[in-house]
Amino acid sequence: MAHSMGFITVLSLLAIVPLCLSGKIYGGGGYLYPQFYDHSCPKAQEIVKHFVAKAVAEDPRMAASLLRLHFHDCFVKGCDASILLDSSGTIISEKRSNPNRDSARGFEVIDEIKAAIEKECSHTVSCADIMALAARDSTVLTGGPNWDVPLGRRDSRDASLSGSNNNIPAPNNTFQTILTKFKLQGLDIVDLVALSGSHTIGNARCTSFRQRLYNQAGNGKPDYTLDQSYAAHLRTHCPKSGGDQNLFFLDFVSPVKFDNSYFKNLLAYKGLLSSDEVLFTKNAESRELVKTYAYNQELFFQQFAKSMIKMGDISPLTGYKGEIRKYCRKVNAY
């Protein structure tokens, strides 16, 4: 066993060398690399891509949902698929947290992918890696950038409801609170602005931004940083009470296309969530980044890919840590 592990380590190092020479950085910890399954499960990425394409064709919203699932996983205990675990025994599911309850979706798609991969190569590909690949494929399918996903994560054996409640940025957090939450994960202001650009696709519920329409500062008045004609339009389907689950496009210009119109909307004070618009109104450095990405989609795409790789490397479980779950919703039984 020790001999085979040593051989695997050598292969791992050899696989990383050409990536370093090419000037690209994959997985800052040095444990993750795109070729991880090239020999053990060569069809893994093809299988993920097939099922993501199928899911998005059936439901265009699913692209944003799968991307969000990866984000909400990585910000809690690292990218370890803890968000997928159902409540059981000592585990209290992160699906019950405020950021995820009634909004996190895509679990059935991950289940379907995992089942297909288990048939192809049992007990080999982690749920955490499936999520990272699904996030990339969702981005590409909707017109966004492509990148080589560093792989080799393992799955956690527990979840953190408190971590999910506390670590994931909320729609009404202040700019400084959001930035602090990113910095706690090793991400900086550039990553914050670039990754927020994922809101170029997807939807938000009325309950996520109602405060901006009626009582942003606690004085009974709408948010002054929200374009008033846009606010009037939003109020027609997001009343003061009721309609909590009514859905609105995060980017009303091109809601199912991954592009830079999200940033153009911020320039026009038409960011849907407070956590979007504060990127333009509350900090000089982030304001300049918003302008840059609004005027240069290629730069946004390049940085988004870099930041996704960086986010995907938050505290991964590797080596003997964690496990490879057979079924993504529960830990393995021993």
Short mmCIF file of N, CA and C in Angstrom, two decimals, residues 21-136:
data_model
loop_
_atom_site.label_atom_id
_atom_site.label_comp_id
_atom_site.label_asym_id
_atom_site.label_seq_id
_atom_site.Cartn_x
_atom_site.Cartn_y
_atom_site.Cartn_z
N LEU A 21 5.28 25.01 -15.35
CA LEU A 21 6.12 25.55 -16.40
C LEU A 21 5.33 26.40 -17.37
N SER A 22 4.04 26.10 -17.52
CA SER A 22 3.23 26.86 -18.46
C SER A 22 2.84 28.21 -17.91
N GLY A 23 3.17 28.46 -16.64
CA GLY A 23 2.85 29.75 -16.03
C GLY A 23 1.48 29.80 -15.42
N LYS A 24 0.75 28.67 -15.47
CA LYS A 24 -0.58 28.62 -14.87
C LYS A 24 -0.48 28.04 -13.47
N ILE A 25 -1.35 28.50 -12.60
CA ILE A 25 -1.36 28.01 -11.23
C ILE A 25 -2.62 27.22 -11.00
N TYR A 26 -2.49 25.98 -10.62
CA TYR A 26 -3.65 25.14 -10.33
C TYR A 26 -3.60 24.70 -8.89
N GLY A 27 -4.56 25.09 -8.11
CA GLY A 27 -4.63 24.60 -6.74
C GLY A 27 -3.43 25.06 -5.94
N GLY A 28 -3.55 26.21 -5.28
CA GLY A 28 -2.42 26.79 -4.56
C GLY A 28 -1.77 25.84 -3.58
N GLY A 29 -2.53 24.86 -3.04
CA GLY A 29 -1.96 23.92 -2.09
C GLY A 29 -1.07 22.88 -2.74
N GLY A 30 -1.13 22.79 -4.08
CA GLY A 30 -0.30 21.84 -4.78
C GLY A 30 -0.86 20.43 -4.81
N TYR A 31 -2.04 20.21 -4.23
CA TYR A 31 -2.61 18.87 -4.16
C TYR A 31 -3.63 18.62 -5.26
N LEU A 32 -4.17 19.66 -5.83
CA LEU A 32 -5.20 19.52 -6.86
C LEU A 32 -4.61 19.80 -8.24
N TYR A 33 -5.00 19.00 -9.22
CA TYR A 33 -4.54 19.24 -10.58
C TYR A 33 -5.53 18.63 -11.56
N PRO A 34 -5.68 19.23 -12.74
CA PRO A 34 -6.74 18.83 -13.68
C PRO A 34 -6.68 17.39 -14.16
N GLN A 35 -5.51 16.78 -14.17
CA GLN A 35 -5.37 15.42 -14.70
C GLN A 35 -5.61 14.33 -13.66
N PHE A 36 -6.14 14.68 -12.50
CA PHE A 36 -6.23 13.75 -11.37
C PHE A 36 -6.93 12.42 -11.75
N TYR A 37 -7.96 12.49 -12.61
CA TYR A 37 -8.71 11.28 -12.95
C TYR A 37 -8.37 10.74 -14.34
N ASP A 38 -7.33 11.25 -14.95
CA ASP A 38 -7.02 10.84 -16.33
C ASP A 38 -6.86 9.33 -16.48
N HIS A 39 -6.33 8.68 -15.46
CA HIS A 39 -6.13 7.23 -15.54
C HIS A 39 -7.17 6.46 -14.74
N SER A 40 -7.57 6.99 -13.61
CA SER A 40 -8.50 6.26 -12.75
C SER A 40 -9.95 6.34 -13.22
N CYS A 41 -10.31 7.43 -13.90
CA CYS A 41 -11.68 7.58 -14.41
C CYS A 41 -11.68 8.58 -15.56
N PRO A 42 -11.11 8.17 -16.70
CA PRO A 42 -10.91 9.10 -17.82
C PRO A 42 -12.19 9.72 -18.39
N LYS A 43 -13.34 9.09 -18.18
CA LYS A 43 -14.59 9.62 -18.73
C LYS A 43 -15.35 10.51 -17.75
N ALA A 44 -14.77 10.75 -16.59
CA ALA A 44 -15.48 11.50 -15.55
C ALA A 44 -15.95 12.88 -16.03
N GLN A 45 -15.05 13.64 -16.62
CA GLN A 45 -15.42 15.00 -17.04
C GLN A 45 -16.46 14.97 -18.16
N GLU A 46 -16.35 14.00 -19.03
CA GLU A 46 -17.31 13.85 -20.12
C GLU A 46 -18.71 13.55 -19.57
N ILE A 47 -18.76 12.71 -18.55
CA ILE A 47 -20.05 12.35 -17.94
C ILE A 47 -20.68 13.57 -17.27
N VAL A 48 -19.88 14.33 -16.52
CA VAL A 48 -20.40 15.53 -15.86
C VAL A 48 -20.95 16.50 -16.90
N LYS A 49 -20.18 16.73 -17.94
CA LYS A 49 -20.60 17.68 -18.98
C LYS A 49 -21.91 17.24 -19.62
N HIS A 50 -22.05 15.96 -19.89
CA HIS A 50 -23.27 15.44 -20.52
C HIS A 50 -24.50 15.71 -19.66
N PHE A 51 -24.42 15.41 -18.37
CA PHE A 51 -25.59 15.55 -17.51
C PHE A 51 -25.89 17.02 -17.17
N VAL A 52 -24.86 17.84 -17.10
CA VAL A 52 -25.10 19.27 -16.88
C VAL A 52 -25.81 19.86 -18.10
N ALA A 53 -25.35 19.50 -19.29
CA ALA A 53 -25.97 19.99 -20.53
C ALA A 53 -27.44 19.55 -20.59
N LYS A 54 -27.69 18.32 -20.21
CA LYS A 54 -29.06 17.79 -20.20
C LYS A 54 -29.93 18.57 -19.21
N ALA A 55 -29.40 18.82 -18.03
CA ALA A 55 -30.17 19.52 -16.99
C ALA A 55 -30.46 20.96 -17.39
N VAL A 56 -29.48 21.63 -17.96
CA VAL A 56 -29.66 23.04 -18.35
C VAL A 56 -30.61 23.15 -19.54
N ALA A 57 -30.57 22.16 -20.43
CA ALA A 57 -31.51 22.17 -21.56
C ALA A 57 -32.95 22.04 -21.06
N GLU A 58 -33.13 21.26 -20.02
CA GLU A 58 -34.47 21.06 -19.45
C GLU A 58 -34.90 22.24 -18.59
N ASP A 59 -33.94 22.89 -17.95
CA ASP A 59 -34.22 24.01 -17.05
C ASP A 59 -33.05 25.00 -17.09
N PRO A 60 -33.15 26.06 -17.88
CA PRO A 60 -32.05 27.02 -18.01
C PRO A 60 -31.56 27.61 -16.68
N ARG A 61 -32.45 27.65 -15.68
CA ARG A 61 -32.06 28.18 -14.36
C ARG A 61 -31.00 27.31 -13.69
N MET A 62 -30.92 26.05 -14.11
CA MET A 62 -30.05 25.10 -13.42
C MET A 62 -28.57 25.48 -13.52
N ALA A 63 -28.18 26.17 -14.58
CA ALA A 63 -26.78 26.57 -14.72
C ALA A 63 -26.36 27.44 -13.53
N ALA A 64 -27.17 28.44 -13.22
CA ALA A 64 -26.86 29.32 -12.10
C ALA A 64 -26.95 28.57 -10.78
N SER A 65 -27.89 27.65 -10.68
CA SER A 65 -28.08 26.89 -9.44
C SER A 65 -26.86 26.02 -9.13
N LEU A 66 -26.30 25.38 -10.14
CA LEU A 66 -25.12 24.52 -9.94
C LEU A 66 -23.89 25.36 -9.61
N LEU A 67 -23.78 26.52 -10.23
CA LEU A 67 -22.68 27.42 -9.94
C LEU A 67 -22.78 27.91 -8.49
N ARG A 68 -23.97 28.27 -8.07
CA ARG A 68 -24.21 28.75 -6.71
C ARG A 68 -23.95 27.65 -5.67
N LEU A 69 -24.30 26.41 -6.03
CA LEU A 69 -24.10 25.28 -5.13
C LEU A 69 -22.62 25.12 -4.77
N HIS A 70 -21.76 25.26 -5.76
CA HIS A 70 -20.31 25.15 -5.55
C HIS A 70 -19.83 26.28 -4.64
N PHE A 71 -20.31 27.48 -4.87
CA PHE A 71 -19.95 28.65 -4.07
C PHE A 71 -20.38 28.46 -2.62
N HIS A 72 -21.62 28.04 -2.42
CA HIS A 72 -22.16 27.87 -1.06
C HIS A 72 -21.50 26.70 -0.34
N ASP A 73 -20.95 25.77 -1.09
CA ASP A 73 -20.22 24.68 -0.47
C ASP A 73 -18.83 25.14 -0.01
N CYS A 74 -18.12 25.81 -0.91
CA CYS A 74 -16.73 26.19 -0.63
C CYS A 74 -16.59 27.17 0.54
N PHE A 75 -17.59 28.02 0.76
CA PHE A 75 -17.51 29.01 1.82
C PHE A 75 -17.80 28.42 3.21
N VAL A 76 -18.11 27.12 3.26
CA VAL A 76 -18.39 26.46 4.53
C VAL A 76 -17.46 25.25 4.66
N LYS A 77 -16.44 25.38 5.47
CA LYS A 77 -15.51 24.27 5.69
C LYS A 77 -14.69 23.89 4.46
N GLY A 78 -14.69 24.73 3.45
CA GLY A 78 -13.95 24.41 2.24
C GLY A 78 -14.78 23.63 1.23
N CYS A 79 -14.20 23.36 0.06
CA CYS A 79 -14.91 22.68 -1.03
C CYS A 79 -14.92 21.18 -0.79
N ASP A 80 -15.86 20.72 0.01
CA ASP A 80 -15.86 19.33 0.48
C ASP A 80 -17.21 18.64 0.32
N ALA A 81 -18.12 19.25 -0.44
CA ALA A 81 -19.46 18.68 -0.69
C ALA A 81 -20.29 18.54 0.58
N SER A 82 -19.97 19.31 1.62
CA SER A 82 -20.77 19.23 2.85
C SER A 82 -22.20 19.70 2.63
N ILE A 83 -22.40 20.59 1.65
CA ILE A 83 -23.74 21.12 1.39
C ILE A 83 -24.70 20.04 0.87
N LEU A 84 -24.15 18.97 0.34
CA LEU A 84 -24.99 17.92 -0.24
C LEU A 84 -25.56 16.96 0.80
N LEU A 85 -24.97 16.94 1.99
CA LEU A 85 -25.39 15.98 3.01
C LEU A 85 -26.79 16.28 3.56
N ASP A 86 -27.61 15.26 3.61
CA ASP A 86 -28.91 15.37 4.27
C ASP A 86 -28.73 15.20 5.77
N SER A 87 -29.70 15.67 6.54
CA SER A 87 -29.65 15.46 8.00
C SER A 87 -29.79 13.98 8.32
N SER A 88 -28.91 13.50 9.20
CA SER A 88 -28.98 12.11 9.64
C SER A 88 -28.01 11.92 10.79
N GLY A 89 -28.43 11.17 11.81
CA GLY A 89 -27.54 10.92 12.94
C GLY A 89 -27.10 12.22 13.58
N THR A 90 -25.80 12.46 13.58
CA THR A 90 -25.25 13.68 14.19
C THR A 90 -25.17 14.84 13.20
N ILE A 91 -25.55 14.61 11.95
CA ILE A 91 -25.43 15.65 10.92
C ILE A 91 -26.71 16.48 10.82
N ILE A 92 -26.54 17.79 10.93
CA ILE A 92 -27.63 18.72 10.67
C ILE A 92 -27.31 19.37 9.33
N SER A 93 -28.15 19.15 8.34
CA SER A 93 -27.85 19.55 6.97
C SER A 93 -27.73 21.06 6.78
N GLU A 94 -26.75 21.45 5.96
CA GLU A 94 -26.58 22.86 5.59
C GLU A 94 -27.73 23.33 4.69
N LYS A 95 -28.49 22.41 4.17
CA LYS A 95 -29.64 22.77 3.33
C LYS A 95 -30.68 23.53 4.14
N ARG A 96 -30.60 23.43 5.47
CA ARG A 96 -31.57 24.09 6.34
C ARG A 96 -31.15 25.51 6.72
N SER A 97 -29.97 25.94 6.30
CA SER A 97 -29.48 27.26 6.68
C SER A 97 -30.25 28.36 5.96
N ASN A 98 -30.15 29.58 6.46
CA ASN A 98 -30.85 30.71 5.84
C ASN A 98 -30.45 30.93 4.38
N PRO A 99 -29.16 30.84 4.02
CA PRO A 99 -28.79 31.07 2.62
C PRO A 99 -29.28 29.96 1.68
N ASN A 100 -29.54 28.77 2.22
CA ASN A 100 -29.87 27.63 1.36
C ASN A 100 -31.33 27.20 1.39
N ARG A 101 -32.00 27.44 2.50
CA ARG A 101 -33.38 26.98 2.65
C ARG A 101 -34.29 27.61 1.60
N ASP A 102 -35.02 26.80 0.90
CA ASP A 102 -35.96 27.24 -0.14
C ASP A 102 -35.29 27.86 -1.37
N SER A 103 -33.95 27.79 -1.46
CA SER A 103 -33.31 28.40 -2.62
C SER A 103 -32.21 27.55 -3.24
N ALA A 104 -31.45 26.81 -2.42
CA ALA A 104 -30.41 25.95 -2.99
C ALA A 104 -31.07 24.82 -3.78
N ARG A 105 -30.58 24.58 -4.97
CA ARG A 105 -31.17 23.55 -5.82
C ARG A 105 -30.09 22.93 -6.71
N GLY A 106 -30.43 21.85 -7.38
CA GLY A 106 -29.48 21.15 -8.22
C GLY A 106 -28.99 19.84 -7.63
N PHE A 107 -29.52 19.51 -6.45
CA PHE A 107 -29.08 18.29 -5.76
C PHE A 107 -29.37 17.03 -6.58
N GLU A 108 -30.52 17.01 -7.25
CA GLU A 108 -30.88 15.84 -8.04
C GLU A 108 -29.95 15.68 -9.24
N VAL A 109 -29.48 16.79 -9.79
CA VAL A 109 -28.54 16.73 -10.92
C VAL A 109 -27.22 16.12 -10.46
N ILE A 110 -26.73 16.54 -9.30
CA ILE A 110 -25.50 15.97 -8.76
C ILE A 110 -25.69 14.49 -8.48
N ASP A 111 -26.86 14.11 -7.95
CA ASP A 111 -27.17 12.70 -7.71
C ASP A 111 -27.07 11.89 -9.00
N GLU A 112 -27.63 12.43 -10.06
CA GLU A 112 -27.66 11.73 -11.34
C GLU A 112 -26.24 11.56 -11.90
N ILE A 113 -25.45 12.62 -11.78
CA ILE A 113 -24.06 12.56 -12.25
C ILE A 113 -23.28 11.52 -11.45
N LYS A 114 -23.44 11.57 -10.14
CA LYS A 114 -22.71 10.64 -9.26
C LYS A 114 -23.07 9.20 -9.58
N ALA A 115 -24.34 8.91 -9.80
CA ALA A 115 -24.78 7.54 -10.11
C ALA A 115 -24.14 7.05 -11.39
N ALA A 116 -24.08 7.91 -12.39
CA ALA A 116 -23.49 7.53 -13.68
C ALA A 116 -21.98 7.30 -13.53
N ILE A 117 -21.32 8.15 -12.76
CA ILE A 117 -19.88 7.99 -12.57
C ILE A 117 -19.56 6.75 -11.74
N GLU A 118 -20.40 6.45 -10.76
CA GLU A 118 -20.19 5.24 -9.96
C GLU A 118 -20.27 3.98 -10.83
N LYS A 119 -21.15 4.00 -11.83
CA LYS A 119 -21.24 2.86 -12.75
C LYS A 119 -19.97 2.74 -13.59
N GLU A 120 -19.41 3.89 -13.95
CA GLU A 120 -18.21 3.92 -14.79
C GLU A 120 -16.96 3.55 -14.01
N CYS A 121 -16.81 4.11 -12.83
CA CYS A 121 -15.62 3.85 -12.01
C CYS A 121 -15.99 4.07 -10.54
N SER A 122 -16.31 2.99 -9.90
CA SER A 122 -16.83 3.04 -8.53
C SER A 122 -15.81 3.55 -7.53
N HIS A 123 -16.33 4.33 -6.56
CA HIS A 123 -15.54 4.80 -5.42
C HIS A 123 -14.24 5.51 -5.84
N THR A 124 -14.35 6.38 -6.84
CA THR A 124 -13.16 7.04 -7.39
C THR A 124 -13.28 8.55 -7.42
N VAL A 125 -14.40 9.06 -7.91
CA VAL A 125 -14.58 10.51 -8.10
C VAL A 125 -15.42 11.08 -6.96
N SER A 126 -14.92 12.12 -6.32
CA SER A 126 -15.62 12.72 -5.18
C SER A 126 -16.80 13.59 -5.63
N CYS A 127 -17.74 13.73 -4.73
CA CYS A 127 -18.87 14.62 -4.97
C CYS A 127 -18.39 16.07 -5.06
N ALA A 128 -17.36 16.41 -4.29
CA ALA A 128 -16.81 17.77 -4.30
C ALA A 128 -16.24 18.11 -5.67
N ASP A 129 -15.55 17.15 -6.30
CA ASP A 129 -15.01 17.39 -7.64
C ASP A 129 -16.11 17.47 -8.68
N ILE A 130 -17.15 16.67 -8.51
CA ILE A 130 -18.30 16.73 -9.43
C ILE A 130 -18.91 18.12 -9.40
N MET A 131 -19.04 18.69 -8.20
CA MET A 131 -19.61 20.03 -8.07
C MET A 131 -18.74 21.09 -8.74
N ALA A 132 -17.42 20.96 -8.58
CA ALA A 132 -16.50 21.92 -9.19
C ALA A 132 -16.58 21.85 -10.71
N LEU A 133 -16.67 20.65 -11.25
CA LEU A 133 -16.79 20.47 -12.69
C LEU A 133 -18.13 20.98 -13.20
N ALA A 134 -19.19 20.70 -12.45
CA ALA A 134 -20.53 21.14 -12.86
C ALA A 134 -20.62 22.67 -12.89
N ALA A 135 -19.93 23.33 -11.97
CA ALA A 135 -19.92 24.80 -11.94
C ALA A 135 -19.22 25.34 -13.18
N ARG A 136 -18.10 24.73 -13.54
CA ARG A 136 -17.39 25.16 -14.75
C ARG A 136 -18.22 24.92 -16.00
#
